[in-house]
Each structure stands twice: as structure tokens, then as C-alpha cells.
CSV table of C-alpha atoms in Angstrom, one decimal:
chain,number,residue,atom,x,y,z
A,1,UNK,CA,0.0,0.0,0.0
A,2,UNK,CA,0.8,3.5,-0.8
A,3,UNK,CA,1.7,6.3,2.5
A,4,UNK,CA,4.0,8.1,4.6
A,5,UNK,CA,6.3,5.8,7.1
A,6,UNK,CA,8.0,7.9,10.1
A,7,UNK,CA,10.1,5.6,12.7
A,8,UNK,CA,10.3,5.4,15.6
A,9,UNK,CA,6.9,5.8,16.9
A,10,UNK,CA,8.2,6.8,20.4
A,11,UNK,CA,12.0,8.3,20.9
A,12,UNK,CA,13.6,9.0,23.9
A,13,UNK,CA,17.2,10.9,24.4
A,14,UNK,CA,19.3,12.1,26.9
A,15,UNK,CA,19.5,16.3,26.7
A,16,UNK,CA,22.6,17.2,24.2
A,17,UNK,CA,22.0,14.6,21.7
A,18,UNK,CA,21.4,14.7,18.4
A,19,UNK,CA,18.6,12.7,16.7
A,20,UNK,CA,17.4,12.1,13.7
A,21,UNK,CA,13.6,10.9,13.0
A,22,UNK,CA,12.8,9.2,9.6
A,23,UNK,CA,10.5,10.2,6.8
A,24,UNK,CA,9.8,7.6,4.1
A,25,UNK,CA,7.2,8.0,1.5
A,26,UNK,CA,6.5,5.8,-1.7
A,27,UNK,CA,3.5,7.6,-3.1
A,28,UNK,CA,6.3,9.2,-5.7
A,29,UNK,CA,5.6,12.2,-4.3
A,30,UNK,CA,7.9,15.2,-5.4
A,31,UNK,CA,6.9,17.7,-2.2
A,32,UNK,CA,7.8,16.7,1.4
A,33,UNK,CA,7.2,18.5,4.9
A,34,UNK,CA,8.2,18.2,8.4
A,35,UNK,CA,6.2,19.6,11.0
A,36,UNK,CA,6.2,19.9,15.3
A,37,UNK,CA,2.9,20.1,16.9
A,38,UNK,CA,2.9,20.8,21.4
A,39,UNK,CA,-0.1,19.9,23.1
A,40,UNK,CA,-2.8,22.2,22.1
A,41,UNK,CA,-1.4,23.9,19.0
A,42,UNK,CA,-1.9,23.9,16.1
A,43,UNK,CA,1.2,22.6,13.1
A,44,UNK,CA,4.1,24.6,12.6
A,45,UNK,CA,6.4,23.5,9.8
A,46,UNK,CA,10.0,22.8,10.4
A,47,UNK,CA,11.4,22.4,7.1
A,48,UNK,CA,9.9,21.4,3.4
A,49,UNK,CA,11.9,20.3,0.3
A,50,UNK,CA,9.7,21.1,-3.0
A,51,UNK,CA,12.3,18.5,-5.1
A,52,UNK,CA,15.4,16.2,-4.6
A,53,UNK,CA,18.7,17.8,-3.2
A,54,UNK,CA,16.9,21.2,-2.6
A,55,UNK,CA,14.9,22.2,0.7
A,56,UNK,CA,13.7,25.5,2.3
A,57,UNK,CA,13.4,26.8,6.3
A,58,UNK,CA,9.9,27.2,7.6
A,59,UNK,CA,8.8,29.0,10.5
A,60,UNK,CA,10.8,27.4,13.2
A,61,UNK,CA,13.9,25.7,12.0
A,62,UNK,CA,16.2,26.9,14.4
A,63,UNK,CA,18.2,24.2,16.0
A,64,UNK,CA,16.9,21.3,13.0
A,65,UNK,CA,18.4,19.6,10.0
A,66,UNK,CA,17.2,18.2,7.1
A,67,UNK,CA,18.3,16.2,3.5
A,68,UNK,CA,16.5,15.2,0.5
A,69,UNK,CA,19.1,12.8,-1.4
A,70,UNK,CA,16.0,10.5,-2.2
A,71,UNK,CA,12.7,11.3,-3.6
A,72,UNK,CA,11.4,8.7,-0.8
A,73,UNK,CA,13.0,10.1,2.1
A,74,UNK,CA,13.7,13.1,4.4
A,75,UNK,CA,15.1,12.9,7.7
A,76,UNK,CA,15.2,15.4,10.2
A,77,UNK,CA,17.6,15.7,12.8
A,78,UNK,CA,17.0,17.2,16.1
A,79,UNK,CA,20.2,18.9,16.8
A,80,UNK,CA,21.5,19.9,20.3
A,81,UNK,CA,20.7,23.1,19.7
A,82,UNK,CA,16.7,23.0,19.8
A,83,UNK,CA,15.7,24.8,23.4
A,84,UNK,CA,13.0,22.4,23.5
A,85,UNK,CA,12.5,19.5,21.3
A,86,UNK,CA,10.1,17.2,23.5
A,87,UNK,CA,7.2,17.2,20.4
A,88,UNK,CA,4.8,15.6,18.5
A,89,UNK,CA,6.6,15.2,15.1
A,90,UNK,CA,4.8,15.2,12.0
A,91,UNK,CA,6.2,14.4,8.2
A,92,UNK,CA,4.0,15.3,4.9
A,93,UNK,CA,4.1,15.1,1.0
A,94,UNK,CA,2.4,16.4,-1.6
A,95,UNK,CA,2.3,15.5,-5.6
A,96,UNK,CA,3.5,19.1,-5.7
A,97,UNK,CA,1.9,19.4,-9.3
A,98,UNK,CA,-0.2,22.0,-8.2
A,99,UNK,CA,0.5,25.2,-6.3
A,100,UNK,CA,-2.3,24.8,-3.5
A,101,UNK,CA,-3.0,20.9,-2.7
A,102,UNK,CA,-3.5,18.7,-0.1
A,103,UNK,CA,-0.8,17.1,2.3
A,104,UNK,CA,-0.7,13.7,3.1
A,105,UNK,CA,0.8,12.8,6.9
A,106,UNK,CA,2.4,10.2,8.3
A,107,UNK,CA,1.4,8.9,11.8
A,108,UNK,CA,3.8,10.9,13.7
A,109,UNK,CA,7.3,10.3,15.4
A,110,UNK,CA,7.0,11.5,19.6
A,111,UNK,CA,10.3,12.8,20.9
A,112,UNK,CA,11.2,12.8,24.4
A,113,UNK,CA,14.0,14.2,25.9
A,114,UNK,CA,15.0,13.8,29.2
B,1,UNK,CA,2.3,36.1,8.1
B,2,UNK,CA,-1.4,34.5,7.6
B,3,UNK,CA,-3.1,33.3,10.2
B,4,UNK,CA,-5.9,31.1,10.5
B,5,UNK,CA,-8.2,31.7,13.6
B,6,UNK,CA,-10.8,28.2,14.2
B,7,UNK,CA,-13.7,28.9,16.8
B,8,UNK,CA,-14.6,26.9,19.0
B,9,UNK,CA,-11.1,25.7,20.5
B,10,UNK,CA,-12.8,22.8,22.1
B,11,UNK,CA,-16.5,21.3,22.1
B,12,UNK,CA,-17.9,18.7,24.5
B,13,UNK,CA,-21.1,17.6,22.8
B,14,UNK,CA,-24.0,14.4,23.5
B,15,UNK,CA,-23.8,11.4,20.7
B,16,UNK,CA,-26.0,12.1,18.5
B,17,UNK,CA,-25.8,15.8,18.0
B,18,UNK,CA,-24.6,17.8,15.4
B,19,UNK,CA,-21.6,20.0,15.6
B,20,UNK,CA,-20.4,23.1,13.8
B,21,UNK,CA,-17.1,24.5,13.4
B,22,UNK,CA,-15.7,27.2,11.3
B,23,UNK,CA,-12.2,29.0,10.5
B,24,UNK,CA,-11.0,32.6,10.0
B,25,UNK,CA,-8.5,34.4,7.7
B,26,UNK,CA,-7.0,37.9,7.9
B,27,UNK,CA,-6.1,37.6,4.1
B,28,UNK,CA,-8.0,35.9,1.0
B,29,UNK,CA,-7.5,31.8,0.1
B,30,UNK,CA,-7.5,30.4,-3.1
B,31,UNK,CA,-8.3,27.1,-1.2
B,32,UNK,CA,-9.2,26.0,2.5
B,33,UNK,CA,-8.9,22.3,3.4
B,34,UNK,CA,-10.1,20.1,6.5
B,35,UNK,CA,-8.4,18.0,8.5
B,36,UNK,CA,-9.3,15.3,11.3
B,37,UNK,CA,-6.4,13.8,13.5
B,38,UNK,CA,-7.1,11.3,16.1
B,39,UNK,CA,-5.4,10.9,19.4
B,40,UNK,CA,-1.3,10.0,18.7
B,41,UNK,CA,-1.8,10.0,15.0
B,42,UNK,CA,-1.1,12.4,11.8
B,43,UNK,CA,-3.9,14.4,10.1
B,44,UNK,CA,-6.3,12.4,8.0
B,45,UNK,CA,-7.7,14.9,5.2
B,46,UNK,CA,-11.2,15.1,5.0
B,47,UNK,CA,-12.2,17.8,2.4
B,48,UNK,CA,-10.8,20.1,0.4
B,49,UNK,CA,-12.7,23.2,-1.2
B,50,UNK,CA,-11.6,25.0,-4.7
B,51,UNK,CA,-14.1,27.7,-4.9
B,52,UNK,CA,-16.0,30.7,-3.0
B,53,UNK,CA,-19.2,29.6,-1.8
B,54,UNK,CA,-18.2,25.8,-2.9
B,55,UNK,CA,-20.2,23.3,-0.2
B,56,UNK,CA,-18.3,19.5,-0.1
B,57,UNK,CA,-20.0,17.0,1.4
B,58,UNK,CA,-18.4,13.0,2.5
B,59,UNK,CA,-20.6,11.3,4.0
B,60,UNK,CA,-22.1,12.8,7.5
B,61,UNK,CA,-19.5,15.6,7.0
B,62,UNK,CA,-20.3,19.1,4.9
B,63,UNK,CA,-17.7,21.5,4.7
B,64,UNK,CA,-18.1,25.0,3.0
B,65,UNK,CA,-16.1,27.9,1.3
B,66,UNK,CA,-16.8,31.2,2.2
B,67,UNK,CA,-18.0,33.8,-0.1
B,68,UNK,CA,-15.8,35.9,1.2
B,69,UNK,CA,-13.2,33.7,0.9
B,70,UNK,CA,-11.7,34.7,4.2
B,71,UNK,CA,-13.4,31.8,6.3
B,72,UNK,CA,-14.9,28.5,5.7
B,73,UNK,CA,-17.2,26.1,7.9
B,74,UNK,CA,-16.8,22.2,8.8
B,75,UNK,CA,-20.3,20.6,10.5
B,76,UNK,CA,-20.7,17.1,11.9
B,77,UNK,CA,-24.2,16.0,11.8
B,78,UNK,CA,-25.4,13.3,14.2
B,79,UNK,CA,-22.0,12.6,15.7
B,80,UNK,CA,-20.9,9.5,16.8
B,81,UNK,CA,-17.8,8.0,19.1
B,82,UNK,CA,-15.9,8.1,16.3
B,83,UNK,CA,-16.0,11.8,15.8
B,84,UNK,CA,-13.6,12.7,18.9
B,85,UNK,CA,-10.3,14.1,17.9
B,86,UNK,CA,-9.0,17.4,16.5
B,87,UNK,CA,-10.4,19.2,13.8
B,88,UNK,CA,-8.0,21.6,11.9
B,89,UNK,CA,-8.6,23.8,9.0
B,90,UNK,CA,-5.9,24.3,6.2
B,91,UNK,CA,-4.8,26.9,3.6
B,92,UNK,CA,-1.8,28.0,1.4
B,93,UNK,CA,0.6,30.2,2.6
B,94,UNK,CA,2.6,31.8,-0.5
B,95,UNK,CA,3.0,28.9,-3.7
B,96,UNK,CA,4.6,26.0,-1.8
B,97,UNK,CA,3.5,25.9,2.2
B,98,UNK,CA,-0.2,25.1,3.9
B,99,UNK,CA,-0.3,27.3,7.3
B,100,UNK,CA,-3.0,25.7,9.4
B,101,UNK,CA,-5.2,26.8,12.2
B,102,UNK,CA,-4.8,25.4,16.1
B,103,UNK,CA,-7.4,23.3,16.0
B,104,UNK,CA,-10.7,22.3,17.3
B,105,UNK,CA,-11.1,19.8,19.8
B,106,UNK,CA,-13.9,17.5,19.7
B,107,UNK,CA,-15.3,15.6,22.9
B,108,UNK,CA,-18.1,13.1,22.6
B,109,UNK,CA,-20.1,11.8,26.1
B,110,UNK,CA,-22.3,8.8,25.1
């Protein structure tokens, strides 16, 4: 079946660590999205990559990474530098055919750090 | 940058009853789309709207585009366990992005 795959459902780290949460899609979609959500807000978008080897900030990208070598995939790594990562982490695609269309989700990656 | 404003933030309604839902703009949309995500999982899409004064329906859900394309409307009728989760509305931000609003959380009491 066609969708969006993030891993590990649940992640825990120590403060100071990097991690990196993974993103796979195989519904040959050209547009992909990462996104935190805290309890009781709404999405804000972290980074989004509109085509391989090319991706833009979004509203908070401060203290993330991100790489698009695959059409497929786009990992995002939670530096050390994030104030506070403990979120609800949310990856998306899009055809990206049309300038305004729908996003398709995965089911989330939760992040604790302790 | 836009933001989207969605009224109620939270609803705690009987089984059976029909619930109504809408979202604000400060700036037009080309587009407004509806969202449902349940508890620990990503946003399902639910409908999507094209046009001023556009109403969508699937199945027990009707969403509609406002004429003056600065809000649109999501309503539930005779809601069911099922229903509970969060409700968010949807539209572009510039060419590439979605910006979405913060939510509406819906409660069901059999």
C-alpha cells in the first residue's frame, strides 16, 4: 500500500543529543514537509523540500536539520541546539503538481528528551 | 504572516448531536482544506474546497467555502464516538506551504 512511514513511533534521548527521526514516503511524491505540533497547538512547519537535493526553512527551523538525497526520504535531525525538542513530530508530502493541494501525513514520530 | 483563527477551540457535545465548526483568515485563500487527527496520529484529510461559496459533502461531514473567501465552515451531523479528535482547517501560505489553524477539539459523552 501507498503512505508516509515515520520511525520510531516513540524516541527518547538524553539532553545534548542529536537525533534524527525518519521520513519515508512511496506515493512518488515530489513535495515533502516536516512539521512539530505541542499539546494544544496547532502545526508549525520545520522544514519542506519542494524536489530532490533542494529544501527550504519554515517558520521554526532553528536548532533542525534536514536532507532530501531520495525522492522517498527526508530525515530530520534534532540537533542539540533545539531549546526544546520534547514534540509531537509530523512528516507530509504532496504531488507538488499544483501550487495549492493537499498534504498527506504520516502517523507521527513522539520525541522525548529527558 | 497568515493566520488562521478556528472557533470553538474545544467542544464537548452528546452522541447524536450535530456540531459546527468554522475558520478565520485575515487575508483571501485560493483554497481551505479540512483536517481530522485522532489521538497520537497524523492528520487524516477530510475535504478540500476549490471555490468561493463551494459546499463538499463526505458522508455525515459538509464543509463550505466562504463567499468571502476569508473563512470556511466544517459541520458534523449526528456525531458519533468516532468523531472525537481534533479538527483543523488548512490553507496555502505563498505557492509552496499550507499554514493551518490550532485546532478544534472534539469531545463526545455517550
Amino acid at each position: 500500500d501507498g503512505g508516509i512511514t515515520q520511525s520510531p513511533k516513540y524516541l527518547f534521548r538524553k539532553e545534548g543529543q542529536n537525533v534524527t527521526l525518519s521520513c519515508e514516503q512511496n506515493l512518488n511524491h515530489d513535495a515533502m514537509y516536516w512539521y512539530r505540533q505541542d499539546p494544544g497547538q496547532g502545526l508549525r512547519l520545520i522544514y519542506y523540500s519542494q524536489i530532490v537535493n533542494d529544501f527550504q526553512k519554515g517558520d521554526i527551523a532553528e536548532g533542525y536539520s534536514v536532507s532530501r538525497e531520495k525522492k522517498e526520504s527526508f530525515p530530520l535531525t534534532v540537533t542539540s541546539a533545539q531549546k526544546n525538542p520534547t514534540a509531537f513530530y509530523l512528516c507530509a508530502s504532496s504531488p507538488g503538481q499544483r501550487l495549492y493541494e493537499e498534504q498527506f501525513f504520516g502517523p507521527g514520530t513522539r520525541l522525548t528528551v529527558l | 504572516g497568515q493566520q488562521l483563527n478556528q472557533s470553538p477551540q474545544s467542544m464537548f457535545i452528546q452522541e447524536g448531536e450535530d456540531v459546527s465548526m468554522n475558520c478565520t483568515s485575515s487575508s483571501i485563500f485560493n483554497t481551505w482544506l479540512w483536517y481530522k487527527q485522532d489521538p497520537g496520529e497524523g492528520p487524516v484529510l477530510l475535504i478540500a474546497l476549490y471555490k468561493a461559496g463551494e459546499l463538499t459533502s463526505n458522508g455525515r461531514l459538509t464543509a463550505q467555502f466562504g463567499i468571502t473567501r476569508k473563512d470556511s465552515f466544517l459541520n458534523i451531523s449526528a456525531s458519533i464516538p468516532s468523531d472525537v479528535g481534533i479538527y483543523f482547517c488548512a490553507g496555502p501560505q505563498g505557492a509552496q506551504k499550507l499554514v493551518f489553524g490550532q485546532g478544534t477539539r472534539l469531545t463526545i459523552n455517550p
